[in-house]
Tab-separated table of C-alpha atoms in Angstrom:
chain	number	residue	atom	x	y	z
A	1	MET	CA	100.001	9.383	90.727
A	2	ARG	CA	98.810	8.976	94.392
A	3	SER	CA	97.501	5.348	93.524
A	4	THR	CA	101.141	4.282	92.270
A	5	PHE	CA	102.754	5.965	95.536
A	6	PHE	CA	100.376	3.714	97.678
A	7	LEU	CA	101.244	0.718	95.972
A	8	LEU	CA	104.920	0.575	96.087
A	9	PRO	CA	105.526	-0.035	99.719
A	10	LEU	CA	103.089	-3.260	98.960
A	11	ILE	CA	105.230	-4.040	96.043
A	12	GLN	CA	108.585	-3.969	98.019
A	13	ALA	CA	107.159	-5.924	100.688
A	14	ALA	CA	106.302	-8.471	98.521
A	15	PHE	CA	109.434	-8.818	97.045
A	16	ALA	CA	111.391	-8.765	100.348
A	17	THR	CA	109.001	-11.691	101.597
A	18	ARG	CA	108.970	-13.550	98.537
A	19	PRO	CA	110.551	-17.301	98.837
A	20	PHE	CA	114.226	-17.716	98.571
A	21	LEU	CA	115.956	-19.898	95.548
A	22	ASN	CA	119.517	-21.068	96.410
A	23	GLU	CA	119.830	-21.328	92.656
A	24	PRO	CA	117.772	-19.799	89.934
A	25	ASP	CA	115.247	-21.473	87.567
A	26	THR	CA	116.980	-21.920	84.621
A	27	GLY	CA	115.180	-25.517	83.741
A	28	ILE	CA	117.855	-27.485	85.363
A	29	GLU	CA	115.750	-29.463	87.558
A	30	ALA	CA	113.425	-30.016	84.275
A	31	ALA	CA	116.194	-30.938	82.475
A	32	LEU	CA	118.278	-32.908	84.973
A	33	GLY	CA	115.964	-33.630	87.674
A	34	ASN	CA	116.222	-37.439	87.142
A	35	THR	CA	119.985	-37.693	87.900
A	36	PRO	CA	119.644	-39.904	90.886
A	37	GLU	CA	120.388	-38.638	94.413
A	38	GLY	CA	124.163	-39.123	95.204
A	39	GLU	CA	125.137	-38.783	91.471
A	40	LEU	CA	126.371	-35.833	89.690
A	41	PRO	CA	125.090	-34.912	86.096
A	42	ASP	CA	127.329	-35.017	82.878
A	43	LEU	CA	129.731	-31.893	83.319
A	44	ASP	CA	128.969	-30.593	80.076
A	45	GLN	CA	125.162	-30.070	81.307
A	46	ILE	CA	126.556	-27.623	83.880
A	47	PHE	CA	125.939	-24.158	82.151
A	48	GLY	CA	126.639	-21.572	84.821
A	49	LEU	CA	128.165	-21.655	88.169
A	50	PRO	CA	124.847	-21.746	90.085
A	51	ASP	CA	124.395	-25.378	88.250
A	52	PHE	CA	127.165	-26.542	90.385
A	53	GLU	CA	125.317	-25.475	93.712
A	54	TRP	CA	122.264	-27.573	92.158
A	55	ALA	CA	124.140	-30.697	91.525
A	56	ALA	CA	126.379	-30.539	94.720
A	57	ARG	CA	123.367	-30.154	97.109
A	58	ARG	CA	122.082	-33.458	95.452
A	59	TYR	CA	125.214	-35.145	95.592
A	60	MET	CA	126.827	-34.418	98.664
A	61	ASN	CA	125.440	-35.667	102.201
A	62	ASP	CA	123.456	-33.311	104.192
A	63	SER	CA	126.021	-32.062	106.746
A	64	SER	CA	129.211	-31.776	104.378
A	65	TYR	CA	126.844	-29.486	101.961
A	66	THR	CA	125.599	-27.617	104.921
A	67	TYR	CA	129.131	-26.955	105.897
A	68	TYR	CA	129.628	-25.131	102.803
A	69	ARG	CA	126.314	-23.554	102.183
A	70	ASN	CA	125.240	-22.137	105.987
A	71	GLY	CA	125.406	-18.712	107.172
A	72	ALA	CA	124.861	-16.794	110.066
A	73	ALA	CA	121.564	-16.375	112.247
A	74	GLY	CA	118.706	-16.068	109.707
A	75	GLU	CA	121.062	-15.872	106.808
A	76	TRP	CA	119.501	-12.404	105.491
A	77	SER	CA	123.246	-11.189	104.617
A	78	TYR	CA	123.967	-14.747	102.876
A	79	ARG	CA	120.733	-13.692	100.960
A	80	ASN	CA	121.661	-10.125	100.750
A	81	ASN	CA	124.860	-11.098	99.166
A	82	LEU	CA	123.635	-13.061	96.504
A	83	GLU	CA	120.646	-10.499	95.685
A	84	VAL	CA	122.348	-7.202	95.793
A	85	TYR	CA	123.738	-7.255	92.360
A	86	GLY	CA	120.341	-7.286	90.553
A	87	ARG	CA	119.439	-3.988	92.953
A	88	PHE	CA	121.547	-2.070	90.364
A	89	ARG	CA	121.210	-1.713	86.658
A	90	PHE	CA	123.657	-1.655	84.112
A	91	ARG	CA	123.848	1.644	81.324
A	92	PRO	CA	124.884	-0.383	78.216
A	93	ARG	CA	126.591	1.681	75.372
A	94	THR	CA	126.398	0.569	71.811
A	95	LEU	CA	128.376	1.238	68.498
A	96	VAL	CA	131.262	0.033	70.702
A	97	ASP	CA	134.438	-2.094	68.946
A	98	ILE	CA	134.209	-5.020	71.446
A	99	THR	CA	135.797	-7.432	69.490
A	100	ASN	CA	139.146	-7.710	71.162
A	101	ILE	CA	137.341	-7.735	74.804
A	102	GLU	CA	138.875	-11.493	75.533
A	103	SER	CA	142.576	-10.096	75.494
A	104	THR	CA	141.743	-7.449	77.925
A	105	LEU	CA	140.889	-9.778	80.844
A	106	SER	CA	144.468	-10.071	82.535
A	107	THR	CA	145.111	-8.609	85.483
A	108	SER	CA	147.709	-8.238	88.170
A	109	ILE	CA	147.501	-8.802	92.029
A	110	LEU	CA	150.198	-7.066	93.850
A	111	GLY	CA	152.223	-7.020	90.850
A	112	HIS	CA	151.590	-11.073	89.876
A	113	ASN	CA	149.944	-11.291	86.496
A	114	PHE	CA	146.888	-13.529	85.775
A	115	SER	CA	144.488	-14.219	83.103
A	116	ALA	CA	141.419	-13.084	84.952
A	117	PRO	CA	140.347	-10.397	87.458
A	118	PHE	CA	139.082	-13.235	89.687
A	119	TYR	CA	140.466	-15.694	92.038
A	120	ILE	CA	139.563	-18.835	94.278
A	121	SER	CA	138.967	-17.582	97.677
A	122	PRO	CA	140.049	-19.130	100.938
A	123	CYS	CA	137.334	-21.810	102.063
A	124	ALA	CA	138.022	-24.918	104.440
A	125	SER	CA	137.735	-28.579	103.751
A	126	GLY	CA	137.809	-29.235	100.451
A	127	GLY	CA	137.842	-32.611	101.025
A	128	LEU	CA	134.173	-32.499	101.706
A	129	ALA	CA	133.427	-32.391	97.952
A	130	HIS	CA	136.465	-34.528	96.695
A	131	PRO	CA	139.025	-36.823	97.842
A	132	GLU	CA	141.729	-34.697	96.144
A	133	ALA	CA	140.201	-31.882	98.169
A	134	GLU	CA	142.605	-28.388	97.549
A	135	ALA	CA	144.668	-30.206	95.087
A	136	ASN	CA	141.990	-29.801	92.686
A	137	PHE	CA	142.232	-25.953	93.044
A	138	VAL	CA	145.885	-25.747	93.255
A	139	LYS	CA	145.888	-27.902	89.812
A	140	ALA	CA	142.961	-25.997	87.979
A	141	ALA	CA	144.221	-22.541	89.193
A	142	TYR	CA	147.695	-23.469	87.328
A	143	LYS	CA	146.277	-24.472	84.297
A	144	GLU	CA	144.011	-21.615	83.901
A	145	ASN	CA	146.282	-18.769	85.518
A	146	ILE	CA	144.262	-17.636	88.281
A	147	LEU	CA	145.020	-16.912	91.642
A	148	TYR	CA	144.224	-19.575	94.371
A	149	ILE	CA	144.297	-18.255	98.309
A	150	PRO	CA	144.348	-21.749	100.342
A	151	SER	CA	142.411	-21.778	103.798
A	152	HIS	CA	144.506	-22.235	107.064
A	153	TYR	CA	141.832	-25.015	107.800
A	154	ALA	CA	141.921	-26.811	104.364
A	155	THR	CA	141.587	-30.436	104.606
A	156	LEU	CA	145.058	-30.670	102.867
A	157	SER	CA	148.307	-29.239	104.989
A	158	PHE	CA	150.522	-26.340	103.654
A	159	ASP	CA	152.945	-28.742	102.620
A	160	GLU	CA	150.514	-30.747	100.782
A	161	ILE	CA	149.340	-28.096	98.720
A	162	ALA	CA	152.530	-27.010	98.005
A	163	ALA	CA	153.160	-30.326	96.601
A	164	ALA	CA	150.393	-30.111	94.178
A	165	LYS	CA	152.093	-26.845	92.483
A	166	PRO	CA	154.045	-27.358	89.619
A	167	SER	CA	158.014	-28.453	90.435
A	168	ASN	CA	159.031	-25.336	88.227
A	169	GLY	CA	157.918	-23.027	90.916
A	170	SER	CA	155.705	-20.770	88.166
A	171	GLN	CA	152.578	-20.589	90.072
A	172	THR	CA	151.697	-17.624	92.505
A	173	ILE	CA	149.549	-18.821	95.379
A	174	PHE	CA	148.669	-16.480	98.616
A	175	GLN	CA	148.153	-18.310	102.076
A	176	GLN	CA	145.179	-17.214	104.202
A	177	VAL	CA	145.653	-17.554	108.039
A	178	TYR	CA	143.797	-17.339	111.208
A	179	LEU	CA	146.021	-16.387	114.240
A	180	ASN	CA	145.855	-15.888	117.864
A	181	SER	CA	148.202	-14.593	120.664
A	182	ASN	CA	150.775	-17.122	120.102
A	183	ASP	CA	153.719	-15.016	118.297
A	184	THR	CA	156.102	-17.933	118.008
A	185	GLN	CA	153.466	-20.035	116.474
A	186	THR	CA	152.247	-17.178	114.115
A	187	LYS	CA	156.152	-16.519	113.051
A	188	GLU	CA	156.316	-20.122	112.305
A	189	VAL	CA	153.257	-20.026	110.359
A	190	PHE	CA	154.524	-17.012	108.206
A	191	ASP	CA	158.150	-18.771	107.725
A	192	HIS	CA	156.531	-21.834	106.585
A	193	ALA	CA	154.304	-20.391	104.390
A	194	LYS	CA	157.022	-18.322	102.926
A	195	LYS	CA	159.163	-21.388	102.649
A	196	LEU	CA	156.689	-23.356	100.633
A	197	GLY	CA	156.561	-20.143	98.195
A	198	SER	CA	153.545	-18.129	99.339
A	199	LYS	CA	153.887	-14.919	97.754
A	200	ALA	CA	151.610	-13.032	100.406
A	201	ILE	CA	149.524	-13.661	103.702
A	202	VAL	CA	145.931	-12.969	103.730
A	203	PHE	CA	144.951	-12.481	107.284
A	204	THR	CA	141.149	-12.970	108.199
A	205	VAL	CA	140.202	-9.959	110.647
A	206	ASP	CA	136.200	-10.217	110.324
A	207	SER	CA	135.966	-13.268	112.625
A	208	ALA	CA	137.306	-11.882	115.758
A	209	SER	CA	134.599	-14.391	117.586
A	210	ASP	CA	132.172	-17.352	116.474
A	211	GLY	CA	129.974	-17.436	113.926
A	212	ASN	CA	126.248	-17.486	115.042
A	213	ARG	CA	125.439	-20.086	112.578
A	214	HIS	CA	122.159	-21.957	113.420
A	215	ARG	CA	121.862	-23.712	110.381
A	216	ALA	CA	125.572	-25.224	110.850
A	217	ASN	CA	124.949	-26.087	114.476
A	218	ARG	CA	122.359	-28.478	113.735
A	219	TYR	CA	124.479	-30.445	111.860
A	220	GLY	CA	127.784	-30.246	113.945
A	221	VAL	CA	129.540	-28.086	111.207
A	222	GLY	CA	130.112	-24.982	113.051
A	223	SER	CA	133.200	-22.507	112.800
A	224	ALA	CA	136.635	-24.025	112.932
A	225	ASP	CA	137.605	-20.450	114.219
A	226	SER	CA	135.370	-20.232	117.404
A	227	ASP	CA	137.171	-18.500	119.925
A	228	TYR	CA	137.623	-14.830	120.950
A	229	THR	CA	140.611	-13.512	119.357
A	230	TYR	CA	142.742	-10.060	120.164
A	231	ILE	CA	142.795	-8.365	116.746
A	232	THR	CA	143.730	-4.534	116.531
A	233	TRP	CA	145.627	-2.485	114.314
A	234	ASP	CA	148.702	-2.342	116.698
A	235	TYR	CA	148.394	-6.186	116.351
A	236	TYR	CA	148.495	-6.023	112.505
A	237	LYS	CA	151.442	-3.385	112.682
A	238	LYS	CA	153.513	-6.406	114.786
A	239	LEU	CA	152.473	-8.900	112.419
A	240	GLN	CA	153.978	-6.989	109.628
A	241	ASN	CA	157.116	-7.145	111.409
A	242	PHE	CA	156.936	-10.859	111.450
A	243	THR	CA	157.412	-11.376	107.917
A	244	THR	CA	158.731	-9.833	104.914
A	245	LEU	CA	155.665	-11.136	102.785
A	246	PRO	CA	152.788	-8.425	102.337
A	247	VAL	CA	149.677	-9.032	104.806
A	248	ILE	CA	146.582	-8.502	103.267
A	249	LEU	CA	143.743	-7.581	105.097
A	250	LYS	CA	140.412	-9.734	104.352
A	251	GLY	CA	136.879	-8.889	105.909
A	252	VAL	CA	137.274	-4.975	105.867
A	253	GLN	CA	133.388	-3.716	105.624
A	254	THR	CA	133.637	0.200	105.698
A	255	VAL	CA	135.225	2.876	104.277
A	256	GLU	CA	136.742	4.035	107.471
A	257	ASP	CA	138.773	0.632	107.943
A	258	VAL	CA	139.872	1.138	104.442
A	259	ARG	CA	141.531	4.224	105.597
A	260	LEU	CA	143.080	2.793	108.329
A	261	ALA	CA	144.422	0.248	106.203
A	262	VAL	CA	146.223	2.684	104.123
A	263	LYS	CA	147.117	4.398	107.195
A	264	HIS	CA	148.814	1.773	108.670
A	265	GLY	CA	150.449	0.435	105.711
A	266	ALA	CA	148.180	-2.458	104.260
A	267	PRO	CA	149.150	-3.337	100.683
A	268	ALA	CA	145.798	-4.537	99.984
A	269	VAL	CA	142.384	-5.197	101.480
A	270	ILE	CA	139.743	-7.612	100.708
A	271	LEU	CA	136.211	-6.483	101.053
A	272	SER	CA	133.954	-9.385	102.713
A	273	ASN	CA	131.520	-10.118	105.351
A	274	HIS	CA	133.000	-13.563	105.409
A	275	GLY	CA	130.119	-14.977	102.821
A	276	GLY	CA	127.569	-14.069	105.732
A	277	ARG	CA	129.076	-16.536	107.795
A	278	GLN	CA	129.908	-14.521	111.095
A	279	LEU	CA	127.657	-11.464	112.030
A	280	ASP	CA	123.893	-11.547	110.165
A	281	GLY	CA	123.375	-8.201	108.863
A	282	THR	CA	126.756	-7.140	107.608
A	283	PRO	CA	126.693	-5.570	104.163
A	284	SER	CA	127.941	-7.195	100.882
A	285	PRO	CA	131.008	-6.420	99.578
A	286	LEU	CA	129.276	-4.494	96.646
A	287	GLU	CA	127.590	-2.122	99.553
A	288	VAL	CA	131.201	-1.473	100.813
A	289	ALA	CA	132.801	-0.821	97.487
A	290	LEU	CA	129.622	1.686	96.586
A	291	GLU	CA	130.421	3.153	99.977
A	292	ILE	CA	133.983	3.605	99.066
A	293	HIS	CA	133.075	4.973	95.802
A	294	GLN	CA	130.514	7.589	96.988
A	295	GLU	CA	132.708	8.355	100.133
A	296	ASP	CA	136.508	8.454	99.191
A	297	PRO	CA	136.899	6.813	95.916
A	298	ASP	CA	140.349	7.753	95.666
A	299	LEU	CA	141.014	5.046	97.882
A	300	PHE	CA	141.033	2.678	94.973
A	301	ASN	CA	144.077	4.447	93.916
A	302	GLN	CA	145.854	4.210	97.463
A	303	ILE	CA	145.780	0.735	97.527
A	304	GLU	CA	144.342	-2.573	95.893
A	305	ILE	CA	140.911	-3.370	96.777
A	306	TYR	CA	139.756	-7.263	96.419
A	307	ALA	CA	136.030	-8.157	97.054
A	308	ASP	CA	134.248	-11.225	97.594
A	309	GLY	CA	130.841	-12.678	98.532
A	310	GLY	CA	127.751	-13.315	96.493
A	311	VAL	CA	129.495	-13.289	92.998
A	312	ARG	CA	127.663	-15.782	90.631
A	313	TYR	CA	127.522	-14.193	87.156
A	314	GLY	CA	129.826	-12.301	84.993
A	315	GLY	CA	127.702	-9.372	85.407
A	316	ASP	CA	128.309	-9.306	89.267
A	317	VAL	CA	132.331	-9.105	88.508
A	318	LEU	CA	131.848	-6.219	86.115
A	319	LYS	CA	129.730	-4.360	89.058
A	320	LEU	CA	132.559	-4.639	91.289
A	321	LEU	CA	135.159	-3.872	88.996
A	322	ALA	CA	133.052	-0.830	87.623
A	323	LEU	CA	133.509	0.809	91.047
A	324	GLY	CA	137.041	0.133	91.454
A	325	VAL	CA	137.819	-3.484	92.627
A	326	LYS	CA	140.887	-4.685	91.007
A	327	ALA	CA	140.040	-8.318	91.389
A	328	VAL	CA	137.113	-10.357	92.788
A	329	GLY	CA	136.952	-13.679	95.205
A	330	LEU	CA	134.687	-16.569	94.603
A	331	GLY	CA	134.501	-19.318	97.611
A	332	ARG	CA	131.311	-21.463	97.579
A	333	PRO	CA	130.998	-22.066	93.651
A	334	PHE	CA	134.284	-23.613	93.672
A	335	MET	CA	133.465	-25.194	96.462
A	336	TYR	CA	130.629	-26.944	94.976
A	337	SER	CA	132.350	-27.308	91.551
A	338	ASN	CA	134.968	-29.338	93.362
A	339	THR	CA	132.510	-32.446	93.316
A	340	TYR	CA	133.567	-32.862	89.981
A	341	GLY	CA	137.227	-32.754	90.932
A	342	GLU	CA	140.002	-30.467	89.174
A	343	GLU	CA	138.085	-30.707	85.239
A	344	GLY	CA	134.883	-29.189	87.391
A	345	VAL	CA	137.242	-26.283	89.100
A	346	ARG	CA	138.496	-25.902	85.481
A	347	ARG	CA	135.219	-25.704	83.871
A	348	ALA	CA	133.784	-23.320	86.661
A	349	ILE	CA	136.848	-21.090	85.719
A	350	GLN	CA	136.080	-20.933	82.278
A	351	LEU	CA	132.441	-20.423	82.401
A	352	LEU	CA	133.354	-17.165	84.864
A	353	LYS	CA	135.920	-16.053	81.939
A	354	HIS	CA	133.353	-16.570	79.255
A	355	GLU	CA	130.596	-14.725	81.081
A	356	ILE	CA	132.721	-11.826	81.986
A	357	ALA	CA	133.941	-11.097	78.560
A	358	ILE	CA	130.522	-11.504	76.732
A	359	ASP	CA	128.526	-9.406	79.414
A	360	ALA	CA	131.552	-6.995	78.904
A	361	GLY	CA	131.021	-6.962	75.549
A	362	ASN	CA	127.094	-6.459	75.417
A	363	LEU	CA	128.023	-3.426	78.168
A	364	GLY	CA	129.486	-2.049	75.454
A	365	VAL	CA	133.097	-2.421	77.051
A	366	GLY	CA	135.944	-2.612	74.583
A	367	ASP	CA	138.722	-2.848	77.047
A	368	LEU	CA	137.880	-4.181	80.519
A	369	LYS	CA	140.587	-1.967	82.106
A	370	LYS	CA	138.403	0.699	81.350
A	371	ILE	CA	135.484	0.088	82.856
A	372	ASP	CA	134.142	2.635	85.046
A	373	ALA	CA	130.975	3.643	87.371
A	374	SER	CA	129.393	5.226	84.419
A	375	TYR	CA	128.213	1.694	83.057
A	376	ILE	CA	126.129	1.223	86.275
A	377	LYS	CA	122.965	3.004	87.723
A	378	TRP	CA	124.165	3.219	91.377
A	379	GLN	CA	120.965	4.707	92.467
A	380	ASN	CA	119.025	1.644	94.215
A	381	ASN	CA	115.801	1.048	92.482
A	382	GLY	CA	113.946	-0.442	95.445
A	383	TRP	CA	113.457	-3.928	94.425
A	384	PHE	CA	114.514	-6.849	96.541
A	385	SER	CA	115.102	-4.520	99.418
């Protein structure tokens, strides 16, 4: 017993200092490593979301890829976002009828119905991956019936993104914004978004100052939002009076701020650390969701809570849903999939839908809407700490 106790810190230290892999070793290098730099392998050879990053890293030029990939400082939060899901184990149930699981993937987000509990998160500069830029996200999201949230700093303008939507007005899109102290300009942005059919405003609150992005600065592709910005709860209350659209808060990272969001009448919050791009050392959205579950679980009933950051597999989505998160956002995987254009984005959506369904089936969840925290062992097992 004493020898095991003695070895445990050494084992943990070994895992903490091991080399970090951007993409897991699933044989892709052996199978597709002869693909010439600057070319993409056939789309039907892409079997999971990490494959898209492998392909994009070899296809895109260094500065464009770095703009999507970079994180803050030593990138520990970026790394933690990816690895945190592996710290918690499933508790699979067996002898359960799971044959209808695919029919239970649908969800609603602020009353709007979608085919799956995940969405395309706001990410800037879609044109770095493909000339059609964010139009590919609009079209793919519509055809697959999931939510897309365009970035304020998209390559395409608000109007160009709206023009990519079907003319029948049947697609639901939310608009992400960065704001400053110019109230006249803010009202114009809100009014314009509403006129173009956006159903909600997503206000990013976790970038009050510039991100400390060493990797990005090396290539001259730092943050587009680099000012010190006045963001307070009083300011949020003022914003709510500028529009009749619901104003979602993106970038909430503590249970205390979720409570304050409820107090101030927010319709929803997104747990996010900006993809690990703003402040290194911030918690992953899974850790924030776990904090809420442990300290004030009823918050999941009082407000719609979404989360984004580090999700690459169907199992990652299930762990967030099990805690009470209503919908899960993904950014980088869709940006990388856009190297293939609309069809690449659609394949990424389809792959994730399939993974969620088969992983839920193997977990013994017959109805995704009935997943709860009992399906996961929420004690950190110490690995990858």
